[in-house]
Amino acid sequence: MAEKTRRPRAETPKGFRDYFGAEVTERKAMLDAIAGVYHRYGFDPLETSAVETVEALGKFLPDVDRPNEGVFAWQEEDQDWLALRYDLTAPLARVAAQYRNDLPSPYRRYAMGPVWRNEKPGPGRFRQFYQCDADTVGSGSVAADAEICAMLADCLEEVGIPRGDYVVKVNNRKVLNGVMEVAGLAGDDKEAERGIVLRAIDKIDRLGEEGVRALLGEGRKDESGDFTKGAGLSDAQAEVVMRFVSASNQIEKRLVEISELPGAMDTKIGVHAYLASFQGSPSGRRVLGGDGPITRYWNRVTTQYLREIVGTSMTGLEGVDELESIADLLEAQGYGPDRIVIDPGVVRGLGYYTGPVYEAELTFQITDEKGRPRNFGSVAGGGRYDGLVKRFTGQDVPATGVSIGVDRLLAALRAKGRSTGDAAGPVVVTVMDRDRMADYMAMVGELRQAGIRAEVYLGNPKNFGNQLKYADKRQSPIAVIQGGNEAAAGKVILKDLILGAKIAESATLEEWKDRPAQVEVPRVEFVAAVRKMLGQ
Amino acid sequence: MAEKTRRPRAETPKGFRDYFGAEVTERKAMLDAIAGVYHRYGFDPLETSAVETVEALGKFLPDVDRPNEGVFAWQEEDQDWLALRYDLTAPLARVAAQYRNDLPSPYRRYAMGPVWRNEKPGPGRFRQFYQCDADTVGSGSVAADAEICAMLADCLEEVGIPRGDYVVKVNNRKVLNGVMEVAGLAGDDKEAERGIVLRAIDKIDRLGEEGVRALLGEGRKDESGDFTKGAGLSDAQAEVVMRFVSASNQIEKRLVEISELPGAMDTKIGVHAYLASFQGSPSGRRVLGGDGPITRYWNRVTTQYLREIVGTSMTGLEGVDELESIADLLEAQGYGPDRIVIDPGVVRGLGYYTGPVYEAELTFQITDEKGRPRNFGSVAGGGRYDGLVKRFTGQDVPATGVSIGVDRLLAALRAKGRSTGDAAGPVVVTVMDRDRMADYMAMVGELRQAGIRAEVYLGNPKNFGNQLKYADKRQSPIAVIQGGNEAAAGKVILKDLILGAKIAESATLEEWKDRPAQVEVPRVEFVAAVRKMLGQ
C-alpha cells in the first residue's frame, strides 16, 4: 500500500503566472495583428522549440556545476546541457547557421512565443513572457534597418496606438563609438573607462547634465553622501562626451534658431509652438504631429550636429551617413519624424548591437499604481547585430531585427482604456427539469449551429438561483428558461441579463419600461429571438 | 583575453525540431478553427506557464537524485524541483484547485500549446509537440461528456475532415470494471490479474480472439517460441471476459439478424450492405453513412448487449446507463452513429479515467512510408477523470475532457491532399540601381499600403540573376523591375513569375501567347496593375 503523503500545493511556481479568458484572447488578437503586418512585409514565420542546447544559446558559459546563469538549464543523462530559450534571437542565429544552404538570403523571419528568464521575479516581472520578433538575416543594407523601423510603426498603429501616441527613435552605435574615438577612449585598454562613460550616459534622465559631467570626471557624491568614482576624463575629453549627452537639447536650440530666420518657416505653426506643446513630457518632445515644415528640418539638423561631434572619426561618420540614409529611405516611404526620428539619446543595453539601434516609445502619460502620472515608455526595441551567426559559422552574417514587448503593449492599451478586458459570455440554457436534459441539449445545439456562443448549465440544477449566479459570473447576455409549463405550451422564456443588470443598477425603471427584461417566445422561433436580443 | 574555444554546433537538440513558414501558419489556422468551436461551446481559454513544480505535476515521484522520469525537470537553487508540463491536464487540475473560489462552476476551459516529454525520440515522434484540450471541471453529469463528444465531431469537420471520414467512439470504464466484477476479478488482491487481462484485451487487434483467450488462461507461446504467462482465469471467468472482447462482432451479428426480420428495415440499404462496404477497414465498420434506419438500432443493440455481459454488477449497469444517456443526449442534438458511436473496443491507456472514455478516429486509409495502405487511426481522445483535482483539495471534483492531436490531424489533412503546405510568396521589388534604393522602398511601401504582401530585394543587387533566383525561392508571384530607362520614362516592368514558371514547364508556348509574361506599366498605376496580375 502507498504511504500516506501530504497533499501537493496547488500553486503556480514562483515568478510564473496563469492567464485567463480575455487575457488570452486579447494577447492572441494583438499577436495576430502584428503577424499580419510582418506577413505583409514579406516576413515568414519560424517556430523553434522552447529547448536549445546551452552550447547553441551561447550567452551563458557552463560553470563547474550547472550553467544556469539567467537561464533555466538542466543536464541530460547523455551529459548534454539543455536550456529554455531566453529570447528569440539566439535560436534564430542557430537556425540561420544550421539551414544556411536552404533558406532564402536575405532571410526575413518573424517569431512569437514565450521566453524564459531565471531571474528574481518582481512586481509585473515574470520569468516567462512573450516576445514577438522580426529579423532580417543576411542583409548589410541600412534599407533593412529602415524597413524594420517602418514596420514597427505600422505594427503599433495596427494594434491601436494612434499616430502621435508613439515615436520610433533611431540611433547608431557607430556614432557613439565615433564619439569615444574622438574622446580618446578607443582601444582595448580603455574598456573600463568606456564602461563608466556608458553607464553615466544612461543616467542622464535621472542625474541631469551636471551629474553625468561629474561621473565623467573625478566622480560624484549623491544626496546620501555616497561617492561614485568617475571615469577620470580630462575636461577636453568630457566636453566631447557632453556634446553627445546634450545632443537633444542642442538640436532643439538650433531648430528654434532656424525657425526664427526670416522666410524659413512657411507655416503658422512654428517650432516654438511644437516644443511648447510637449512641455513636461520629455519623450514627447520628439513627437511632431503632422507635416509641418519642421519635419523637413528635424533629421537634417540632427545629422548635421552628429557629424560635427564625431569629427574625423571614420566610424562615427559612417554611423551618421547610415542614419541619414535611413531617414531618406523612410521619407521616400512617407515615414517622417512624426513617426520615426533620429535620436542620439537611444543607447540600447545589449552589447551585441553593432550599427543602427531603434526603440519604440509610447508618448502618452498613464497613471502609475501610486496615482502619479508617468510616461509609459519603451514597448519595443532592436538593432543591428552582425556577430551572432558568426559564432557558429565563422562567416560574417549581417542581421537586424526588432522585438515587440506584447505584454507591455497590452498594458498600455488597457491603461488607455482601449482594451476592456471583457469577454463576450455565452448564452446560458438553464435546467429547470433535470429529466429533460435532452431537450436543453437540443436547444443549446441549435444555438451553436446558428453560430451563437451557448452553454447548457451542467452543475447541480436543484437551486435555480445558483444557475442565474453562474450565468452572471459567465457574463452571459441571455438566460434561456423552459419549465414544464412552457414546454407543454411549446414556449421558451428568454431573460435579458444585460438589461437586467442595467435595471438593477439604475435608480428608476422608467427608462427601461419599453423594453421587457424577459420575454416568452415560441420554442420553434427561439433561436431567431435570441439573435434579435443579442442585436445580431 | 578570452581563451579560444571551438565553435558551437548549430543543431536543434535531439528529438526537437524547427517549423518554417507554411508549417507554422497551417497549424495556427487549425488551432484557430478549433478554438472557434471551443469558444462557441462556451469554453474559455486558459494559458498556464510551461513550467510547473514537480510537486504539482504529481505523476512523477522524485527519486533520490532527480525526478525526471519522462519529464524535463531541474532543481532550483532554493531546492524546489521544477519541470516542463507533459500535458495540459495536470496544469488544469492545479488551476482548478488553486482558483476554486473564483472560477465559475462548472468551469469549461480550453488550452492549446506545446507540451514536453523526456522520451526517446523516434521517427515522427518529438519531445515537444502541441496539444489542444477542452475540459469541463465540476460537472458529474454525463451531459458534459456528451457535449465534448459533439464538440469533437464539430472540430473535426471544422478543420476539414468531412462527415464519414471520422468517427467518435464512446465507451465507459465502468462497463469494463463491471465485466471484471462478474469475472470475479474485483478487489485489491486481484490487481495483478486485472493488469494481465487489460493488457490482453488491448492486444485484440494483433492477436485475435484466440490469442487473447490463451492469455486469459495459462498463457501463450508466440511464433518465436517465447512464452507469455497468462492471467490463469478459469474457463468460466475467461468466457465472461471474452464476451466483452468479442462485443463488436457479436453486436454486428445481432444487427444483421435484426435487419433480416420482416418489416424491421424500411429502406433499401440493409445492414449487410453497410457492413460489406467497410470490409477490410476494421475501424470503418463502425462508420454508418447517412441516416439509414440502422443508426436507430446501433446504439440500442450495443447497450443491450453490454447490459447482458455486466450482469448484476452495479458498476457495470451504471456504466451502461451512462452510455445510453450519452447516446440519447447526442441524438437529441442530431449526432447519430454516423458521427458518434458506442464502441466497447475503446480502452484508453491512461489509468486515471473513471467513467466515459472517447476517441476520434479517422476512417480513411492513407499510404504509409513503405507504400502500403493503412488506417490513419486515432487523432483525439479523452474521458472522465474524477480524481485529479482531489489530489490537491481532498474533495471530489468530477471532470471530463478531450485532447486533440493537432500535429497528427495536420498530417492527415496533408495525406489527403487537403493541405498543400504552400504559402503565398511576396511580390519582390528588384533593385536595378543601388543608388535608387529610396525609389524601390517607395514602391514596396505603396504595395504594402495597398495590403499586398511585398518585399524589396535586400541582398547584394549586383547580380540580377540572383534576385530572380531569390524571388523563385520565395515563391514570389511577381517581380517588379525598374532600371534607369524605365525610371526616366515613368514606367515599371512587372514580370509574372507564376506564368513564367508555367511557360518554362510547358512544351509549347502556344497556350500562353495571349498572356504576356512581362508587361510595362506606368509607374503611377503600377499598384493597380500588380493587383490585377494577382487576380485580386
Tab-separated table of N, CA and C in Angstrom, chain B residues 176-241:
chain	number	residue	atom	x	y	z
B	176	LEU	N	-16.225	-1.959	-18.250
B	176	LEU	CA	-15.109	-2.892	-18.116
B	176	LEU	C	-14.943	-3.323	-16.651
B	177	ASN	N	-15.088	-2.349	-15.747
B	177	ASN	CA	-14.997	-2.699	-14.321
B	177	ASN	C	-16.099	-3.688	-13.945
B	178	GLY	N	-17.296	-3.494	-14.526
B	178	GLY	CA	-18.400	-4.407	-14.276
B	178	GLY	C	-18.081	-5.805	-14.770
B	179	VAL	N	-17.496	-5.881	-15.940
B	179	VAL	CA	-17.109	-7.181	-16.503
B	179	VAL	C	-16.096	-7.852	-15.576
B	180	MET	N	-15.150	-7.074	-15.056
B	180	MET	CA	-14.143	-7.613	-14.137
B	180	MET	C	-14.823	-8.194	-12.889
B	181	GLU	N	-15.807	-7.428	-12.396
B	181	GLU	CA	-16.555	-7.884	-11.219
B	181	GLU	C	-17.218	-9.233	-11.481
B	182	VAL	N	-17.939	-9.305	-12.612
B	182	VAL	CA	-18.663	-10.526	-12.961
B	182	VAL	C	-17.690	-11.700	-13.097
B	183	ALA	N	-16.488	-11.364	-13.596
B	183	ALA	CA	-15.489	-12.420	-13.771
B	183	ALA	C	-14.766	-12.736	-12.462
B	184	GLY	N	-15.211	-12.112	-11.370
B	184	GLY	CA	-14.583	-12.378	-10.072
B	184	GLY	C	-13.193	-11.773	-9.954
B	185	LEU	N	-12.950	-10.654	-10.654
B	185	LEU	CA	-11.617	-10.049	-10.638
B	185	LEU	C	-11.617	-8.690	-9.931
B	186	ALA	N	-12.673	-8.399	-9.144
B	186	ALA	CA	-12.684	-7.151	-8.385
B	186	ALA	C	-11.796	-7.307	-7.156
B	187	GLY	N	-11.555	-6.221	-6.456
B	187	GLY	CA	-10.813	-6.312	-5.195
B	187	GLY	C	-9.323	-6.035	-5.378
B	188	ASP	N	-8.720	-5.478	-4.299
B	188	ASP	CA	-7.325	-5.072	-4.347
B	188	ASP	C	-6.379	-6.248	-4.580
B	189	ASP	N	-6.754	-7.417	-4.106
B	189	ASP	CA	-5.854	-8.575	-4.209
B	189	ASP	C	-5.796	-9.134	-5.624
B	190	LYS	N	-6.659	-8.621	-6.524
B	190	LYS	CA	-6.670	-9.156	-7.890
B	190	LYS	C	-6.002	-8.203	-8.883
B	191	GLU	N	-5.248	-7.245	-8.356
B	191	GLU	CA	-4.712	-6.212	-9.247
B	191	GLU	C	-3.798	-6.799	-10.327
B	192	ALA	N	-2.979	-7.768	-9.952
B	192	ALA	CA	-2.040	-8.367	-10.906
B	192	ALA	C	-2.801	-9.030	-12.054
B	193	GLU	N	-3.829	-9.832	-11.707
B	193	GLU	CA	-4.616	-10.497	-12.748
B	193	GLU	C	-5.285	-9.460	-13.650
B	194	ARG	N	-5.867	-8.426	-13.010
B	194	ARG	CA	-6.538	-7.405	-13.832
B	194	ARG	C	-5.562	-6.787	-14.825
B	195	GLY	N	-4.349	-6.548	-14.381
B	195	GLY	CA	-3.334	-5.975	-15.271
B	195	GLY	C	-3.103	-6.860	-16.488
B	196	ILE	N	-2.944	-8.170	-16.244
B	196	ILE	CA	-2.709	-9.083	-17.366
B	196	ILE	C	-3.916	-9.098	-18.303
B	197	VAL	N	-5.128	-9.112	-17.704
B	197	VAL	CA	-6.339	-9.137	-18.518
B	197	VAL	C	-6.427	-7.867	-19.384
B	198	LEU	N	-6.155	-6.695	-18.790
B	198	LEU	CA	-6.230	-5.438	-19.550
B	198	LEU	C	-5.235	-5.439	-20.711
B	199	ARG	N	-4.019	-5.879	-20.429
B	199	ARG	CA	-3.016	-5.916	-21.498
B	199	ARG	C	-3.428	-6.882	-22.598
B	200	ALA	N	-4.044	-8.013	-22.197
B	200	ALA	CA	-4.513	-8.987	-23.190
B	200	ALA	C	-5.602	-8.372	-24.069
B	201	ILE	N	-6.567	-7.691	-23.439
B	201	ILE	CA	-7.664	-7.063	-24.196
B	201	ILE	C	-7.106	-6.068	-25.215
B	202	ASP	N	-6.112	-5.328	-24.790
B	202	ASP	CA	-5.526	-4.304	-25.647
B	202	ASP	C	-4.849	-4.909	-26.885
B	203	LYS	N	-4.557	-6.235	-26.851
B	203	LYS	CA	-3.848	-6.865	-27.965
B	203	LYS	C	-4.777	-7.526	-28.974
B	204	ILE	N	-6.100	-7.294	-28.833
B	204	ILE	CA	-7.056	-7.996	-29.684
B	204	ILE	C	-6.761	-7.800	-31.172
B	205	ASP	N	-6.384	-6.572	-31.569
B	205	ASP	CA	-6.152	-6.317	-32.990
B	205	ASP	C	-4.999	-7.161	-33.527
B	206	ARG	N	-3.993	-7.405	-32.670
B	206	ARG	CA	-2.805	-8.117	-33.132
B	206	ARG	C	-2.958	-9.632	-32.979
B	207	LEU	N	-3.519	-10.056	-31.867
B	207	LEU	CA	-3.542	-11.489	-31.572
B	207	LEU	C	-4.842	-12.186	-31.968
B	208	GLY	N	-5.902	-11.442	-32.160
B	208	GLY	CA	-7.185	-12.071	-32.455
B	208	GLY	C	-7.784	-12.690	-31.192
B	209	GLU	N	-9.015	-13.192	-31.314
B	209	GLU	CA	-9.723	-13.711	-30.142
B	209	GLU	C	-9.000	-14.899	-29.516
B	210	GLU	N	-8.458	-15.764	-30.379
B	210	GLU	CA	-7.800	-16.968	-29.864
B	210	GLU	C	-6.588	-16.615	-29.005
B	211	GLY	N	-5.809	-15.681	-29.499
B	211	GLY	CA	-4.616	-15.272	-28.760
B	211	GLY	C	-4.956	-14.652	-27.412
B	212	VAL	N	-5.981	-13.796	-27.413
B	212	VAL	CA	-6.392	-13.157	-26.163
B	212	VAL	C	-6.886	-14.227	-25.185
B	213	ARG	N	-7.659	-15.177	-25.705
B	213	ARG	CA	-8.196	-16.262	-24.872
B	213	ARG	C	-7.054	-17.017	-24.173
B	214	ALA	N	-6.003	-17.299	-24.928
B	214	ALA	CA	-4.855	-18.017	-24.362
B	214	ALA	C	-4.229	-17.217	-23.217
B	215	LEU	N	-4.128	-15.901	-23.409
B	215	LEU	CA	-3.508	-15.058	-22.374
B	215	LEU	C	-4.389	-14.930	-21.137
B	216	LEU	N	-5.681	-15.128	-21.301
B	216	LEU	CA	-6.569	-15.096	-20.136
B	216	LEU	C	-6.403	-16.371	-19.310
B	217	GLY	N	-6.018	-17.459	-19.979
B	217	GLY	CA	-5.843	-18.730	-19.277
B	217	GLY	C	-4.403	-18.947	-18.842
B	218	GLU	N	-3.803	-20.051	-19.308
B	218	GLU	CA	-2.464	-20.411	-18.835
B	218	GLU	C	-1.371	-19.514	-19.404
B	219	GLY	N	-1.610	-19.093	-20.645
B	219	GLY	CA	-0.589	-18.265	-21.280
B	219	GLY	C	-0.468	-18.615	-22.748
B	220	ARG	N	0.534	-18.036	-23.421
B	220	ARG	CA	0.580	-18.149	-24.867
B	220	ARG	C	2.031	-18.190	-25.352
B	221	LYS	N	2.289	-19.142	-26.252
B	221	LYS	CA	3.600	-19.218	-26.892
B	221	LYS	C	3.502	-18.496	-28.232
B	222	ASP	N	4.383	-17.531	-28.485
B	222	ASP	CA	4.281	-16.830	-29.774
B	222	ASP	C	5.102	-17.555	-30.835
B	223	GLU	N	5.098	-17.010	-32.060
B	223	GLU	CA	5.752	-17.691	-33.178
B	223	GLU	C	7.231	-17.962	-32.928
B	224	SER	N	7.881	-17.085	-32.186
B	224	SER	CA	9.317	-17.281	-31.943
B	224	SER	C	9.557	-18.320	-30.857
B	225	GLY	N	8.466	-18.806	-30.241
B	225	GLY	CA	8.625	-19.810	-29.191
B	225	GLY	C	8.616	-19.236	-27.786
B	226	ASP	N	8.646	-17.889	-27.664
B	226	ASP	CA	8.609	-17.267	-26.334
B	226	ASP	C	7.250	-17.474	-25.694
B	227	PHE	N	7.255	-17.733	-24.400
B	227	PHE	CA	6.006	-17.975	-23.685
B	227	PHE	C	5.642	-16.769	-22.818
B	228	THR	N	4.403	-16.284	-22.966
B	228	THR	CA	3.905	-15.218	-22.084
B	228	THR	C	2.931	-15.832	-21.095
B	229	LYS	N	3.221	-15.647	-19.810
B	229	LYS	CA	2.365	-16.226	-18.777
B	229	LYS	C	0.992	-15.550	-18.797
B	230	GLY	N	-0.074	-16.323	-18.647
B	230	GLY	CA	-1.423	-15.788	-18.690
B	230	GLY	C	-1.935	-15.377	-17.320
B	231	ALA	N	-3.222	-14.962	-17.302
B	231	ALA	CA	-3.829	-14.496	-16.051
B	231	ALA	C	-4.325	-15.660	-15.194
B	232	GLY	N	-4.357	-16.854	-15.762
B	232	GLY	CA	-4.768	-18.037	-15.002
B	232	GLY	C	-6.247	-18.056	-14.652
B	233	LEU	N	-7.086	-17.461	-15.508
B	233	LEU	CA	-8.521	-17.477	-15.236
B	233	LEU	C	-9.111	-18.857	-15.530
B	234	SER	N	-10.200	-19.185	-14.830
B	234	SER	CA	-10.941	-20.408	-15.151
B	234	SER	C	-11.661	-20.198	-16.476
B	235	ASP	N	-12.155	-21.294	-17.062
B	235	ASP	CA	-12.875	-21.170	-18.330
B	235	ASP	C	-14.077	-20.250	-18.195
B	236	ALA	N	-14.791	-20.375	-17.070
B	236	ALA	CA	-15.983	-19.549	-16.872
B	236	ALA	C	-15.609	-18.074	-16.788
B	237	GLN	N	-14.522	-17.791	-16.037
B	237	GLN	CA	-14.048	-16.404	-15.932
B	237	GLN	C	-13.645	-15.873	-17.305
B	238	ALA	N	-12.861	-16.652	-18.011
B	238	ALA	CA	-12.377	-16.231	-19.323
B	238	ALA	C	-13.545	-15.982	-20.274
B	239	GLU	N	-14.570	-16.818	-20.140
B	239	GLU	CA	-15.741	-16.679	-21.008
B	239	GLU	C	-16.391	-15.308	-20.809
B	240	VAL	N	-16.475	-14.872	-19.553
B	240	VAL	CA	-17.054	-13.548	-19.262
B	240	VAL	C	-16.247	-12.451	-19.958
B	241	VAL	N	-14.940	-12.532	-19.794
B	241	VAL	CA	-14.093	-11.508	-20.406
B	241	VAL	C	-14.206	-11.561	-21.937
